[in-house]
Structures are given as structure tokens and as C-alpha cells.
XYZ file of C-alpha atoms in Angstrom:
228
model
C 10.997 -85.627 -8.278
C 11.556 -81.562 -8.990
C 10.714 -79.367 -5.909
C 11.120 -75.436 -5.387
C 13.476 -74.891 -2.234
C 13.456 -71.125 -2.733
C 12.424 -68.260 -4.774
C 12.764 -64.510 -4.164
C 11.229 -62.455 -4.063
C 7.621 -63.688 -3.177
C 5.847 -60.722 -4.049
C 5.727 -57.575 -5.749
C 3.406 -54.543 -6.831
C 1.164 -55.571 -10.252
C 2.061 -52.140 -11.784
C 6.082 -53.083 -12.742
C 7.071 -56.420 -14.087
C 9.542 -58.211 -11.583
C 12.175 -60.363 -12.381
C 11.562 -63.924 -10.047
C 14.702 -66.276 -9.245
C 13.664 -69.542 -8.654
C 15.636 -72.716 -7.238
C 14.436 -76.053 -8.375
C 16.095 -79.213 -6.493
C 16.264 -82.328 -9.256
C 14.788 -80.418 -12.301
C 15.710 -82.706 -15.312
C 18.863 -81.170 -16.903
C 19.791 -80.124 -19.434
C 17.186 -78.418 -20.843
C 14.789 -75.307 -21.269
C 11.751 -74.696 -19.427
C 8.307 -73.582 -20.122
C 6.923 -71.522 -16.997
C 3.239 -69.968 -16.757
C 2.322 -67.192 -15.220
C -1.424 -67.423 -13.877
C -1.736 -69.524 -16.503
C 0.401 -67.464 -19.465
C 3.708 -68.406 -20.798
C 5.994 -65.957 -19.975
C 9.619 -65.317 -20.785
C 12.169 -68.024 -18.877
C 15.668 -69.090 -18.700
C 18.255 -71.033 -16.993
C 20.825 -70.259 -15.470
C 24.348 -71.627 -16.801
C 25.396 -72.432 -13.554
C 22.857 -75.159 -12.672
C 22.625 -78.640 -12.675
C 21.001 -81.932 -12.127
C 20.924 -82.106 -8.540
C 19.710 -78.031 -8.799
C 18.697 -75.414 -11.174
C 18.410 -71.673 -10.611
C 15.536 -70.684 -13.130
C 14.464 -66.916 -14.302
C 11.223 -65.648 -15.375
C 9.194 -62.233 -15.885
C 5.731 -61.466 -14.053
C 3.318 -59.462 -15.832
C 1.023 -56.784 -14.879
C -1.996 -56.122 -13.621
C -2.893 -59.653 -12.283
C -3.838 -59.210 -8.763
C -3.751 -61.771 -5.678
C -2.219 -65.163 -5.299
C -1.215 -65.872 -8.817
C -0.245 -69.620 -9.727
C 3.477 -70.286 -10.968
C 3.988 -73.583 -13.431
C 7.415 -74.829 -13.910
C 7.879 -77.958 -16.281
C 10.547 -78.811 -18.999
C 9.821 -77.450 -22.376
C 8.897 -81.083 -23.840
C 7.260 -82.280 -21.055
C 3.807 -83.052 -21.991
C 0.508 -82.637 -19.569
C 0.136 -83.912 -17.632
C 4.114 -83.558 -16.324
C 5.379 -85.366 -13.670
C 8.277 -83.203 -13.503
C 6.168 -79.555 -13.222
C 6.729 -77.828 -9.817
C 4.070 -75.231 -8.604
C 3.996 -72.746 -5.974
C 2.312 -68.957 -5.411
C 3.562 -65.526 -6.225
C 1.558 -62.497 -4.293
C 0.355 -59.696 -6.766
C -0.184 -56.700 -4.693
C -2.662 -53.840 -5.726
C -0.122 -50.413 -6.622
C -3.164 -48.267 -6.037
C -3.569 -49.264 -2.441
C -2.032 -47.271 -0.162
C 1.034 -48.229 2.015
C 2.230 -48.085 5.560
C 5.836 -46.012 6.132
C 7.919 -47.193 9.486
C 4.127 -47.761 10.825
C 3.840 -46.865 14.702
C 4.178 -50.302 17.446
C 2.516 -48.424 20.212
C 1.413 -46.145 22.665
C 0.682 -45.406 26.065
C -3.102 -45.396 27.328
C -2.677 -41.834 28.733
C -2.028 -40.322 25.354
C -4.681 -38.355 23.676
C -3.258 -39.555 19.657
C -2.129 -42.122 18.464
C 1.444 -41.515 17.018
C 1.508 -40.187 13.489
C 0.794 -43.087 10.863
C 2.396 -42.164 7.309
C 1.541 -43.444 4.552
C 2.665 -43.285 0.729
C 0.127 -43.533 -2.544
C -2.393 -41.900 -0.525
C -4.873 -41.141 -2.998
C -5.340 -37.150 -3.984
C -8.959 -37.139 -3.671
C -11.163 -39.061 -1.662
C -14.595 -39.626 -0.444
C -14.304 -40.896 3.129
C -11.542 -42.289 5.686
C -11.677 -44.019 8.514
C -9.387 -45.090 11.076
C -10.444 -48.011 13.326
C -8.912 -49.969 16.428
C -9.418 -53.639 17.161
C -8.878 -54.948 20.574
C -7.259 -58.502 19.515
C -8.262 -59.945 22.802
C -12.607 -59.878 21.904
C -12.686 -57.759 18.326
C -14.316 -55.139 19.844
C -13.405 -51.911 16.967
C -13.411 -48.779 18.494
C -13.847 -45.712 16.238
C -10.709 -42.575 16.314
C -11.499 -39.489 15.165
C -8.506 -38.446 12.139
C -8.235 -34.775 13.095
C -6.050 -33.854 10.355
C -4.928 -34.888 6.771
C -1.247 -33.316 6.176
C 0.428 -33.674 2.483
C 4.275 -33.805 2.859
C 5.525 -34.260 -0.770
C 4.660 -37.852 -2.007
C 3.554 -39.010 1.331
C 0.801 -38.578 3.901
C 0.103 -37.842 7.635
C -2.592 -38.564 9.765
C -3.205 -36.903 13.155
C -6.036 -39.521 14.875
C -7.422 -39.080 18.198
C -7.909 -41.978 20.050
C -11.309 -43.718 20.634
C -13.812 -41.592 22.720
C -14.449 -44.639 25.450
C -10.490 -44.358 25.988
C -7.927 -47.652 26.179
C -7.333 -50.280 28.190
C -3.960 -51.630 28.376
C -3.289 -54.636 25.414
C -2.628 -55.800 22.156
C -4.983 -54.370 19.294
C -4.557 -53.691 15.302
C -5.172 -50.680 13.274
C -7.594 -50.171 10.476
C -7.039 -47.443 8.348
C -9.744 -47.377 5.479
C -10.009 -44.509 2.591
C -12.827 -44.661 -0.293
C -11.630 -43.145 -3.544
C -13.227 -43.432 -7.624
C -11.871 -47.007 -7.144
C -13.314 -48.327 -4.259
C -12.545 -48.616 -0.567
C -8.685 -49.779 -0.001
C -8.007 -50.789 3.559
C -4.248 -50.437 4.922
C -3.942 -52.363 8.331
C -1.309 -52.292 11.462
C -1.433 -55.898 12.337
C 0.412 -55.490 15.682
C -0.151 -52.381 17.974
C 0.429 -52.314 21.791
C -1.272 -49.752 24.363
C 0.582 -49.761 28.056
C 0.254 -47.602 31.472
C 2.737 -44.750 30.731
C 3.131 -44.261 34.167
C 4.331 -47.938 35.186
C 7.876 -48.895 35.454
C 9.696 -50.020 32.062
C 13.623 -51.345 31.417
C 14.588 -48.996 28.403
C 17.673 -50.573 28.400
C 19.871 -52.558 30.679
C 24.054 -53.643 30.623
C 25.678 -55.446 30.723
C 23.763 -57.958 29.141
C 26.309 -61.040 29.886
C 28.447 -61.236 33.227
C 31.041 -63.675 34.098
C 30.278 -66.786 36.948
C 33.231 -66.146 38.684
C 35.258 -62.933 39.266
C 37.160 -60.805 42.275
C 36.747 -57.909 43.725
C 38.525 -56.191 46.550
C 41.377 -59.313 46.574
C 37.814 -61.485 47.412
C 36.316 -64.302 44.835
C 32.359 -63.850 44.010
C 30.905 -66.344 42.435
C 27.447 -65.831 40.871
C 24.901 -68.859 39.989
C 24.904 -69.572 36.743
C 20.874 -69.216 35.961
C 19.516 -66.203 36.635
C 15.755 -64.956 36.036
């Protein structure tokens, strides 16, 4: 039976329509296709180069649908319901909400801000913004203090203090939440590590292979082969 191996891409904003390549292993061929978009037909093709054992199909999203938004592929004269359909997801994501630019992995526990978080479609007025850091060990959210909003062109920059009780060393996530006409949007750091700046750390090390056996001085050295 038909089965998606791949499709690219797997998501895109719901303000642009995006053209979606998909590859479909054992579709029957030859034919055309009828492919729904959450539901709606939407403009298809195939491409000249498949085949029966796999078929490279084309379609259009449409805008403004939002989420995880069902994809139907079935032959054109396939009637429901068809054995032959295929199904997967496509991820909608909101345009107004906004985004995350080369977002900060770290810091060290003796800083007094975070690094700089930038961010693009920052909305031009707002009513509130918070920024908010979860310790991923118990979920304990610890309130920062955003000390200043800067505009630089298109994008923004946020200066945030960190949490008044201070960090502990560990693995936490970063919460950045701004309320505007349409609602609150939340923008999140998913992976952000706090260490002792003042402990020992490898910035970088070489060579990073050596050989088992070598000379030096007219003597042979041989090294074991595992080292930890």
C-alpha cells in the first residue's frame, strides 16, 4: 500500500503559501492526484519523473490555517473511502508571534544578565512582557526583571536581569511572554544552561586523534588504544 517516506518542508508561517514536496512509496501510477489541505482541495501535481515503485507529488498550502493541519493524498478516482490515500501533518505556525534570532545557550551563575535575547516581529506596541526561567530539574519559574526594550531596525533586544533569588548551576528554559491587541504570544528557549564561571572548562583541545604507535628521540612509544 502507498506510504509518505518524506516531505519537506514540514512547516511554514500561515501568512505565505508554501510550496510542499512530497514522496509517496507505491502510489498507483499513472495518474493525477486529489490532495486536501485541512480538509480543502488544493492545487497538486506530479512530478514527470516518478513512478510506480515512487512518486514525488506537489501541492500549495493556504493561509491562515493555524496548528497541525491534516494532509490527504489519494488518486483522483479513488473513491472514499480509498485504500490508496496516505495522510500525515503539516505545522501552520502563527506569523504574528514573535521569533527567536541565534537565541542565547547559556550563562554563567555569576552574571548579573542574561545574554541579550533578539527577537524579530516583535510587536510595536504592547501591553505587558514578561520574561520567565524554568529550572527543568523541579519547574520551579523564577521571575527576571527586562531592564530595557531596544529597537534595532526590524528586530528587538532585551536586556533581562536575572532572577532576584540568584541561580544555581543546571539546565532550565526561557519564557519570554508579550501581550499585544491580539493576545498573549509566548516565545520559549527550550534549552538554556547556567554553570560556575569560575570552575575549570576545556574551550578547546588538539589534537583530537593521535596515533597508537610512534617515536620519539630514536625510542618507540606506544599508547593504549582506549583512552577516557
Amino acid at each position: 500500500s502507498p506510504a509518505v517516506t518524506a516531505f519537506t518542508p514540514t512547516s511554514g508561517l500561515n501568512d505565505v503559501v508554501r510550496e510542499v514536496k512530497v514522496q509517496i512509496a507505491y502510489l498507483p501510477f499513472p495518474g493525477t492526484v486529489l490532495v486536501t489541505f485541512g480538509g480543502v482541495e488544493v492545487p497538486s501535481s506530479v512530478h514527470a519523473s516518478s513512478n510506480k515503485k515512487s512518486s514525488l507529488v506537489m501541492f500549495n498550502t493556504t493561509k491562515s490555517l493555524l496548528g497541525a493541519i491534516p494532509v490527504a493524498i489519494k488518486p483522483k478516482k479513488c473513491l472514499d473511502p480509498c485504500v490508496d490515500q496516505v495522510n500525515f501533518t503539516f505545522t501552520s505556525l502563527d506569523a504574528s508571534v514573535p521569533s527567536l534570532l541565534a537565541p542565547p545557550s547559556g550563562m554563567a551563575s555569576q552574571q548579573a544578565t542574561l545574554p541579550k535575547i533578539t527577537l524579530e516581529k516583535f510587536p510595536a506596541q504592547y501591553s505587558a512582557l514578561a520574561v520567565t526561567m524554568v529550572r527543568t530539574s523541579n519547574n520551579t519559574e523564577l521571575a527576571c526583571t527586562v531592564k530595557t526594550v531596544d529597537r534595532i531596525g526590524a528586530l528587538v533586544q532585551l536586556d533581562v536581569d536575572k532572577p532576584a533569588a540568584g541561580l544555581s548551576d543546571g539546565k532550565y528554559s526561557v519564557r519570554i511572554e508579550v501581550t499585544d491587541t491580539g493576545g498573549k504570544k509566548t516565545v520559549l528557549i527550550p534549552s538554556f544552561v547556567v554553570y560556575d564561571g569560575r570552575a575549570p572548562k576545556v574551550v578547546s583541545y588538539g589534537p583530537a586523534e593521535v596515533p597508537t604507535v610512534a617515536s620519539a628521540g630514536g625510542r618507540l612509544l606506544q599508547l593504549q588504544s582506549r583512552v577516557s
